[in-house]
């Protein structure tokens, strides 16, 4: 009997030990299935075909996808965007870009992804073009750009009438700068023409621009005595459509003009006060204090330093004035080409009394004189830095307004020599710089805009919307980073789009959306430049996000661990319900009979 108990205990012991050992194994497999261990894998490279990409450069057995801009390629999976490609290949660590580069839709890459990109050779033609964010009608349009493969060539700017208004030879790097006068507000179609070294036309690009309506700041002129400079300045302001009030002292308490004094009410109605040195001195300390108080509230002040000495009350710690006793010559730079068509476009056909004179227009620009007044300091901003003889004006901020010191003595000579356009350009820049700020800032729109590509619109406000050429409107939503000053817009069709605000009859701004075929070389160069910026070259100390070595750790597959856990679970389930290792119960001793008793060898009644 003791031997039987010992056998049953041994059988019961190994079964219990096996069950106890299987439990931690079952738990360990479950943990590994939920969190599979990391494994070392070779560097994973995904080849991406973009516009202009050559399928022949795709290596055999390499993972490759083609973006919508790429040409149709047999055997390469086409995806709608790069994000989809990365979801299909989550183990990608290196992105190999073939073609012109990535567009804005695909440049927001996740951290830890290295980029390999070799920009293609630039095509012959226009590769870079920059236009001002906004141009006011009446101001000078200034553009600059760069062309490739046109050594010894030239660039020409055509006005909306198709007349060449400026031309420039390409420099050694292919760069050029052009400018043209602007007139009526609204849409304007300029042209940019490139020629090679032999004079043959290479390209003719259309420049769709929106000219803002010119503001008309209220101008007040004060002069201590009649002079030619004041006379021609007043004539320019009247021809430009500015509200002008002038007061010219004649001596003996007499004055000419309809302008009042410098009382607070008059200064509040004034946007720019232009005053010569004699009138500024005659205001006295109290009058100058009142004018500077108006400037602090937003008015602009232009002081003509046309007398020996330093104007009183204008110097500060960041705006120091010295000299002012003599004059030095100033030579303005020539603008525009000198041919008859360009000069006629700039100066107009003239009148019956004063017709256009080509010989006078082609004459050299006469040198001007400026007061030898030196202005220095951190607050001093110079105007006219490109002229021979140094700057002729400086301005500084003063509260909400600006103070500008003007040193040219005889700008009227430009009108007498037939270059009224240069005289107007000088004073237009001075008045626009010092004028009281407008209530509504201009809307800034990224250029160029293309269909199905994001356009950045800044300064439109939260209530603005964009109206497409077909009349459909879309609200503008602020930038997701919380910067509500700018918003993104995705145009779907080419043509003129208007930025409008509910309740306003006139649009706040307008911009032209180019078709996908417009400016192909400019777009290709821009894509290559922005994609190349994603490549982070480094020698030794690379950022962690770009440190991609020959091997990478990544989570291993979980399905083998799930299968192992399932197998162990099934084995445990069977083993807990099976008889191996269980002790055999003696049913004869317990007096129980039945089928179990018969299988145990216990005789039953009647046998």
XYZ file of C-alpha atoms in Angstrom:
607
model
C 0.000 0.000 0.000
C 2.863 2.371 0.760
C 4.444 1.545 -2.593
C 1.206 2.427 -4.356
C 1.093 5.822 -2.632
C 4.732 6.449 -3.590
C 4.021 5.718 -7.279
C 1.011 7.971 -7.307
C 3.046 10.794 -5.713
C 5.808 10.475 -8.302
C 3.330 10.598 -11.131
C 1.619 13.588 -9.549
C 4.990 15.385 -9.040
C 6.217 15.416 -12.642
C 2.796 16.590 -13.878
C 2.762 19.461 -11.385
C 6.355 20.446 -12.263
C 5.521 20.542 -15.972
C 2.499 22.744 -15.375
C 4.501 25.132 -13.198
C 7.252 25.445 -15.798
C 4.766 26.015 -18.636
C 3.089 29.019 -16.996
C 6.073 31.460 -17.210
C 6.799 30.219 -20.726
C 3.186 30.996 -21.714
C 3.415 34.473 -20.139
C 6.791 35.190 -21.794
C 5.449 34.294 -25.234
C 2.463 36.591 -24.687
C 4.741 39.528 -23.839
C 6.917 38.883 -26.895
C 3.849 38.699 -29.117
C 2.563 42.058 -27.894
C 6.024 43.699 -27.910
C 8.210 41.860 -30.443
C 11.932 42.363 -29.885
C 13.865 44.762 -32.127
C 16.074 43.341 -34.784
C 18.926 44.621 -36.885
C 18.052 45.070 -40.514
C 20.019 46.331 -43.503
C 19.563 49.933 -44.618
C 16.163 50.255 -46.351
C 16.151 52.557 -49.397
C 13.044 53.669 -51.271
C 13.511 55.088 -54.765
C 11.021 57.827 -55.667
C 10.466 58.921 -59.257
C 9.438 62.574 -59.685
C 8.937 64.767 -62.743
C 11.780 64.230 -65.179
C 12.978 61.068 -63.437
C 14.580 58.419 -65.623
C 13.206 54.888 -64.979
C 16.473 53.435 -66.276
C 18.224 54.704 -63.134
C 16.065 52.515 -60.892
C 18.213 49.618 -59.725
C 16.964 46.090 -60.173
C 15.236 44.565 -57.147
C 15.026 48.054 -55.592
C 11.840 49.269 -53.976
C 10.520 52.101 -56.144
C 7.392 54.232 -56.437
C 6.326 56.908 -58.912
C 4.649 60.150 -57.837
C 1.840 61.645 -59.968
C 4.264 64.116 -61.606
C 6.474 61.315 -62.955
C 5.983 59.808 -66.379
C 4.158 56.500 -66.597
C 6.610 53.684 -65.915
C 5.921 49.994 -66.321
C 6.622 47.903 -63.265
C 6.808 50.852 -60.843
C 3.987 51.371 -58.368
C 2.274 54.744 -58.802
C 1.197 56.467 -55.561
C -0.818 59.675 -55.025
C 1.795 61.216 -52.700
C 4.932 60.460 -50.755
C 3.051 59.897 -47.491
C 1.222 56.963 -49.068
C 4.524 55.500 -50.255
C 5.995 55.706 -46.744
C 2.941 53.991 -45.281
C 3.360 51.172 -47.803
C 7.069 50.875 -46.895
C 7.312 51.674 -43.163
C 10.876 50.332 -42.910
C 12.218 53.063 -45.224
C 15.251 54.824 -43.802
C 16.745 56.397 -46.936
C 14.781 58.228 -49.616
C 16.437 58.261 -53.049
C 14.825 60.950 -55.199
C 15.182 60.802 -58.983
C 14.135 63.627 -61.280
C 13.548 67.347 -60.717
C 12.669 66.936 -57.031
C 9.736 66.986 -54.632
C 6.899 69.475 -54.808
C 5.505 71.238 -51.719
C 3.006 68.445 -51.086
C 5.783 65.942 -50.313
C 8.469 68.018 -48.578
C 7.220 67.547 -45.010
C 9.272 64.453 -44.198
C 9.230 62.479 -40.937
C 12.196 62.597 -38.590
C 14.908 60.003 -39.061
C 14.518 59.822 -42.838
C 17.635 60.593 -44.860
C 17.362 62.002 -48.384
C 19.639 61.258 -51.313
C 19.219 63.642 -54.239
C 21.424 64.689 -57.095
C 19.908 67.702 -58.888
C 19.728 67.300 -62.658
C 21.438 69.635 -65.070
C 19.503 72.873 -65.430
C 17.724 73.400 -68.710
C 18.569 76.335 -70.930
C 16.372 79.320 -70.213
C 14.830 81.112 -67.250
C 15.608 79.351 -63.961
C 14.870 82.016 -61.339
C 12.429 84.921 -61.230
C 11.544 87.229 -58.353
C 8.790 89.840 -58.344
C 7.729 92.219 -55.539
C 4.997 90.981 -53.222
C 2.814 93.924 -54.251
C 3.192 96.798 -56.687
C 1.287 100.066 -56.446
C 0.117 101.667 -59.654
C 2.388 104.595 -60.414
C 5.417 103.041 -58.747
C 8.296 101.398 -60.543
C 8.083 97.657 -61.097
C 11.419 96.012 -60.276
C 12.140 92.382 -61.072
C 15.266 90.276 -61.071
C 16.041 86.760 -62.133
C 18.559 84.346 -63.544
C 18.937 82.453 -66.804
C 21.013 79.383 -67.591
C 22.998 78.590 -70.698
C 22.684 82.035 -72.301
C 26.215 83.418 -72.064
C 26.379 86.851 -73.631
C 22.592 87.031 -73.833
C 20.147 89.665 -72.653
C 16.774 90.039 -70.953
C 14.000 92.412 -72.052
C 10.933 93.641 -70.194
C 7.794 94.454 -72.185
C 4.908 96.575 -70.879
C 1.218 95.598 -71.329
C 1.228 97.301 -74.732
C 4.047 95.042 -75.908
C 6.605 97.862 -75.943
C 10.075 97.111 -74.649
C 10.627 99.346 -71.627
C 13.900 97.943 -70.306
C 16.688 95.580 -71.289
C 19.822 94.361 -69.582
C 22.756 92.155 -70.489
C 23.097 88.949 -68.477
C 25.994 88.965 -66.047
C 28.537 86.172 -65.686
C 26.118 84.152 -63.543
C 23.162 84.727 -65.836
C 21.520 87.270 -63.518
C 19.586 90.336 -64.617
C 17.617 93.243 -63.131
C 14.831 95.068 -64.951
C 12.355 97.803 -64.093
C 9.374 99.463 -65.721
C 6.864 102.184 -64.867
C 3.320 101.209 -63.942
C 0.196 103.225 -64.507
C -3.403 102.012 -64.134
C -4.470 99.855 -61.184
C -5.775 96.348 -61.771
C -4.505 93.349 -63.727
C -1.532 93.940 -65.996
C 0.233 91.595 -68.377
C 3.957 92.256 -68.728
C 6.359 90.168 -70.772
C 9.864 88.854 -70.146
C 11.915 87.955 -73.191
C 15.294 86.216 -73.140
C 17.812 86.263 -75.987
C 21.024 84.333 -76.432
C 24.431 85.721 -77.325
C 23.514 85.916 -81.034
C 20.330 87.876 -80.352
C 17.971 84.984 -81.082
C 14.864 84.783 -78.912
C 14.985 81.832 -76.491
C 11.847 82.312 -74.402
C 8.960 84.723 -73.977
C 7.244 84.445 -70.591
C 4.039 86.180 -69.543
C 4.063 88.005 -66.191
C 0.560 88.422 -64.788
C 0.639 91.156 -62.133
C -1.967 92.877 -60.021
C -1.293 96.583 -59.504
C -2.693 97.979 -56.271
C -4.574 101.252 -56.366
C -2.244 104.046 -55.351
C -2.953 105.751 -52.055
C -3.303 109.541 -52.092
C -1.711 110.889 -48.939
C -2.608 114.451 -48.048
C 0.492 116.559 -48.720
C 1.299 119.916 -47.083
C 4.156 122.069 -48.411
C 5.761 124.824 -46.358
C 8.519 126.971 -47.870
C 10.339 129.938 -46.403
C 10.754 131.558 -49.848
C 9.769 130.866 -53.473
C 12.226 128.588 -55.304
C 12.261 126.231 -58.268
C 12.480 123.099 -56.141
C 9.198 123.895 -54.358
C 7.509 124.872 -57.628
C 8.298 121.609 -59.429
C 7.553 119.556 -56.323
C 4.086 121.106 -56.143
C 3.537 120.443 -59.861
C 4.500 116.790 -59.446
C 2.153 116.307 -56.504
C -0.724 117.873 -58.450
C -0.067 115.721 -61.522
C 0.102 112.631 -59.295
C -3.372 113.367 -57.932
C -2.310 114.055 -54.355
C -4.335 116.478 -52.248
C -1.883 119.366 -51.843
C -1.902 122.400 -49.619
C 1.032 124.800 -49.960
C 2.131 127.912 -48.107
C 5.112 129.876 -49.442
C 6.357 132.850 -47.453
C 7.010 136.006 -49.478
C 8.429 138.166 -46.679
C 6.947 140.994 -44.702
C 4.330 138.671 -43.222
C 2.899 137.843 -46.654
C 2.496 134.269 -47.952
C 1.351 132.566 -51.105
C -0.912 129.537 -51.176
C -3.884 128.058 -49.403
C -2.085 126.097 -46.702
C -2.556 126.980 -43.069
C -0.070 126.859 -40.262
C 1.032 123.962 -38.112
C -1.821 123.875 -35.615
C -2.837 120.474 -34.268
C -6.050 120.272 -36.312
C -4.251 120.945 -39.600
C -1.518 118.444 -38.808
C -4.074 115.713 -38.021
C -5.410 116.119 -41.584
C -1.918 115.921 -43.046
C -0.247 112.660 -44.037
C 3.102 114.131 -45.158
C 4.536 117.538 -44.292
C 7.344 118.700 -46.618
C 9.151 121.751 -45.279
C 12.362 123.488 -46.314
C 15.143 124.527 -43.951
C 14.104 128.200 -43.805
C 10.479 127.428 -42.918
C 11.598 124.801 -40.391
C 13.802 127.336 -38.655
C 10.993 129.910 -38.718
C 8.625 127.627 -36.793
C 10.570 128.180 -33.602
C 11.032 125.675 -30.823
C 7.297 125.540 -30.040
C 6.272 124.955 -33.645
C 8.866 122.261 -34.141
C 7.699 120.544 -30.959
C 4.103 120.565 -32.250
C 5.186 119.070 -35.592
C 7.222 116.320 -33.935
C 4.252 115.524 -31.684
C 2.147 115.070 -34.850
C 4.850 112.815 -36.269
C 4.770 110.754 -33.109
C 1.046 110.295 -33.701
C 1.653 108.988 -37.247
C 2.280 111.917 -39.600
C 5.292 111.881 -41.907
C 7.826 114.719 -41.963
C 10.243 115.537 -44.819
C 12.750 118.291 -44.018
C 14.564 119.684 -47.055
C 18.077 120.566 -45.905
C 18.577 123.227 -48.588
C 20.460 125.750 -46.435
C 23.863 125.613 -44.756
C 23.862 124.123 -41.280
C 22.073 121.330 -39.476
C 18.260 121.408 -39.084
C 17.419 121.879 -35.423
C 15.507 119.374 -33.317
C 15.964 116.316 -35.557
C 19.049 114.637 -34.093
C 18.794 111.796 -31.593
C 21.217 109.280 -30.139
C 20.595 106.904 -33.060
C 20.294 109.663 -35.696
C 23.315 111.970 -35.590
C 23.772 114.845 -38.089
C 27.060 116.548 -38.930
C 28.432 118.914 -41.558
C 25.937 120.593 -43.858
C 28.152 123.486 -45.046
C 28.916 122.587 -48.641
C 27.502 120.582 -51.540
C 28.719 117.546 -53.479
C 27.592 116.254 -56.881
C 25.287 113.259 -57.219
C 25.053 111.200 -60.394
C 21.876 109.165 -60.758
C 22.131 105.757 -62.373
C 20.580 105.418 -65.817
C 17.351 103.426 -65.869
C 15.955 101.474 -68.772
C 17.326 100.969 -72.233
C 18.111 104.018 -74.313
C 16.166 103.073 -77.442
C 13.305 105.234 -78.662
C 10.541 102.748 -77.873
C 11.545 102.286 -74.253
C 12.019 106.016 -73.651
C 8.684 106.867 -75.266
C 6.956 104.264 -73.091
C 8.490 105.798 -69.972
C 8.067 109.491 -70.805
C 4.910 109.398 -72.898
C 4.263 111.008 -76.257
C 4.204 114.492 -74.767
C 1.772 117.243 -75.673
C 1.253 119.573 -78.610
C 3.213 122.294 -76.829
C 5.963 119.958 -75.599
C 6.197 116.875 -77.818
C 8.457 113.951 -77.066
C 12.062 114.839 -77.860
C 14.166 111.720 -78.451
C 17.465 113.577 -78.545
C 16.794 115.222 -75.211
C 15.594 111.956 -73.666
C 18.743 110.129 -74.785
C 21.046 112.805 -73.387
C 23.074 111.899 -70.284
C 21.352 112.484 -66.963
C 22.601 115.783 -65.534
C 24.432 115.588 -62.204
C 22.602 117.003 -59.196
C 23.870 118.634 -56.017
C 23.209 117.536 -52.461
C 23.996 119.192 -49.152
C 27.143 117.731 -47.615
C 25.274 116.532 -44.570
C 26.397 113.300 -42.908
C 23.820 111.224 -41.042
C 24.932 108.335 -38.845
C 23.414 106.119 -36.174
C 21.592 102.866 -35.688
C 18.217 104.458 -36.492
C 19.306 106.031 -39.815
C 18.005 104.338 -42.988
C 19.450 105.680 -46.254
C 17.712 106.346 -49.571
C 19.563 106.530 -52.876
C 22.447 104.260 -51.950
C 23.036 103.236 -55.577
C 23.898 106.683 -56.888
C 27.337 108.142 -57.422
C 27.987 110.577 -54.603
C 26.330 108.626 -51.804
C 22.811 108.670 -50.347
C 20.768 111.855 -50.569
C 18.178 111.138 -47.874
C 17.910 109.396 -44.505
C 14.895 108.613 -42.359
C 14.258 107.382 -38.846
C 11.155 106.246 -36.972
C 9.600 108.661 -34.509
C 6.695 107.178 -32.604
C 4.120 106.029 -35.157
C 5.533 108.267 -37.894
C 8.815 108.917 -39.663
C 11.232 111.821 -40.004
C 13.100 112.091 -43.336
C 15.982 114.466 -44.064
C 16.280 115.346 -47.792
C 19.583 116.796 -49.019
C 19.099 117.161 -52.811
C 19.205 120.820 -53.825
C 18.118 120.836 -57.471
C 16.077 117.749 -58.391
C 13.969 120.042 -60.611
C 16.804 119.981 -63.166
C 15.685 116.473 -64.116
C 12.390 117.922 -65.404
C 14.162 120.646 -67.333
C 16.391 118.054 -68.995
C 13.425 115.993 -70.158
C 13.535 113.316 -67.442
C 10.398 114.124 -65.486
C 10.056 110.384 -64.862
C 13.218 110.378 -62.730
C 12.081 113.442 -60.795
C 8.740 111.765 -60.096
C 10.469 108.557 -59.053
C 12.657 110.359 -56.514
C 9.814 112.226 -54.825
C 7.405 109.310 -55.039
C 9.847 107.170 -53.062
C 10.390 109.900 -50.456
C 6.697 110.616 -49.928
C 5.763 106.922 -49.846
C 8.501 106.255 -47.282
C 7.436 109.021 -44.902
C 3.646 108.997 -45.408
C 1.244 108.125 -42.633
C 0.577 104.379 -42.509
C -2.659 103.257 -44.135
C -5.370 101.612 -42.062
C -5.369 98.372 -44.059
C -2.067 96.679 -44.802
C -1.705 95.213 -48.294
C -2.373 91.518 -48.813
C 0.782 89.564 -49.608
C 0.443 86.602 -51.936
C 3.179 84.134 -52.817
C 4.309 84.251 -56.426
C 4.172 82.368 -58.717
C 0.963 80.435 -58.113
C 0.177 77.230 -59.980
C -2.930 75.091 -60.194
C -3.100 72.268 -57.616
C -0.233 73.752 -55.595
C -0.476 75.551 -52.255
C -0.489 79.355 -52.336
C 0.357 81.383 -49.219
C -1.866 84.419 -48.586
C -0.904 86.769 -45.744
C -2.661 89.793 -44.288
C -6.122 89.014 -45.683
C -7.819 88.559 -42.294
C -10.032 85.824 -40.925
C -13.169 86.901 -42.803
C -11.612 86.782 -46.272
C -12.306 84.234 -48.959
C -10.952 83.531 -52.422
C -13.222 83.681 -55.464
C -12.101 81.516 -58.388
C -12.640 82.412 -62.063
C -15.797 80.267 -62.189
C -17.338 82.232 -59.287
C -16.883 79.588 -56.590
C -15.609 80.828 -53.235
C -13.418 79.226 -50.594
C -12.775 80.582 -47.074
C -9.226 81.092 -45.918
C -8.129 79.124 -42.869
C -5.243 80.241 -40.701
C -1.956 78.400 -40.497
C -2.156 75.318 -38.227
C 0.697 76.595 -36.054
C -1.593 79.353 -34.776
C -0.208 82.107 -36.983
C -3.481 83.584 -38.192
C -1.734 86.232 -40.302
C -1.183 83.753 -43.144
C -3.378 81.120 -44.713
C -3.061 78.448 -47.379
C -5.145 78.088 -50.520
C -5.125 75.335 -53.137
C -6.360 76.654 -56.497
C -7.975 74.123 -58.815
C -8.074 76.099 -62.054
C -5.841 78.664 -63.772
C -6.836 82.286 -64.157
C -7.412 85.350 -62.000
C -8.505 84.762 -58.392
C -9.824 87.540 -56.140
C -9.422 87.888 -52.368
C -12.631 89.467 -51.061
C -14.134 90.307 -47.687
C -17.835 90.264 -46.991
C -19.268 93.760 -47.204
C -16.491 95.188 -49.404
C -17.327 95.930 -53.020
C -13.736 96.007 -54.263
C -11.441 92.988 -53.837
C -8.663 93.254 -51.278
C -6.231 91.714 -53.769
C -6.067 89.472 -56.798
C -3.554 86.971 -58.130
C -3.137 84.949 -61.271
C -2.847 81.168 -61.116
C -0.664 79.702 -63.845
C -1.376 76.461 -65.616
C 0.824 73.438 -65.000
C 2.663 74.057 -68.281
C 3.692 77.642 -67.442
C 7.280 78.527 -66.460
C 8.553 74.930 -66.707
C 12.249 75.737 -66.198
C 11.530 77.983 -63.199
C 9.432 75.281 -61.548
C 12.039 72.588 -62.188
C 14.826 74.723 -60.728
C 12.727 75.571 -57.669
C 11.893 71.912 -57.027
C 15.545 70.952 -57.301
C 16.638 73.721 -54.928
C 14.050 72.945 -52.238
C 14.682 69.201 -52.446
C 18.423 69.725 -52.178
C 17.764 71.682 -48.973
C 16.313 68.468 -47.448
C 19.652 66.729 -47.842
C 21.628 67.247 -44.631
C 25.335 66.848 -45.411
C 27.594 66.259 -42.424
C 30.991 64.760 -41.779
C 31.158 63.692 -38.159
C 28.570 65.349 -35.908
C 25.252 64.650 -37.627
C 21.927 65.452 -36.008
C 20.137 62.482 -34.529
C 17.309 62.813 -37.040
C 19.706 62.333 -39.953
C 22.058 59.765 -38.411
C 21.330 56.809 -40.649
C 23.959 54.071 -40.461
C 24.445 50.884 -42.441
C 22.158 48.987 -40.054
C 19.064 50.060 -38.224
C 17.016 48.560 -35.391
C 13.319 48.111 -35.986
C 10.529 46.096 -34.314
C 10.544 42.507 -35.506
C 7.467 40.625 -36.719
C 5.002 39.570 -34.059
C 3.244 36.740 -35.860
C 5.819 34.011 -34.980
C 5.419 34.812 -31.288
C 1.644 34.739 -31.564
C 1.822 31.294 -33.209
C 4.151 30.010 -30.476
C 1.901 31.391 -27.753
C -1.139 29.806 -29.396
C 0.627 26.430 -29.659
C 1.681 26.501 -25.988
C -1.836 27.541 -24.948
C -3.370 24.640 -26.899
C -0.865 22.179 -25.440
C -1.587 23.372 -21.902
C -5.321 23.164 -22.505
C -4.972 19.538 -23.693
C -2.519 18.557 -20.968
C -4.707 19.901 -18.144
C -7.600 17.720 -19.386
C -5.575 14.585 -20.216
C -4.896 11.540 -17.914
C -1.101 11.182 -18.198
C 0.437 11.771 -14.813
C -2.884 11.498 -12.972
C -3.170 8.815 -10.148
C -5.529 5.838 -10.853
C -8.363 5.787 -8.258
C -9.154 2.366 -6.607
C -12.918 2.121 -7.136
C -13.069 -1.348 -5.454
C -12.052 0.093 -2.129
C -14.596 2.826 -2.346
C -17.241 0.246 -3.180
C -18.225 1.921 -6.441
C -18.990 -0.179 -9.468
C -19.723 0.578 -13.034
C -17.881 0.960 -16.278
C -14.925 2.546 -14.576
C -14.812 -0.344 -12.143
C -14.900 -2.834 -14.899
C -12.030 -1.102 -16.722
C -10.036 -1.237 -13.435
C -10.532 -5.005 -13.196
C -13.027 -5.054 -10.271
C -15.503 -7.958 -10.632
C -19.157 -7.027 -10.804
C -22.125 -8.820 -9.429
C -23.313 -11.792 -11.416
C -19.953 -12.607 -12.963
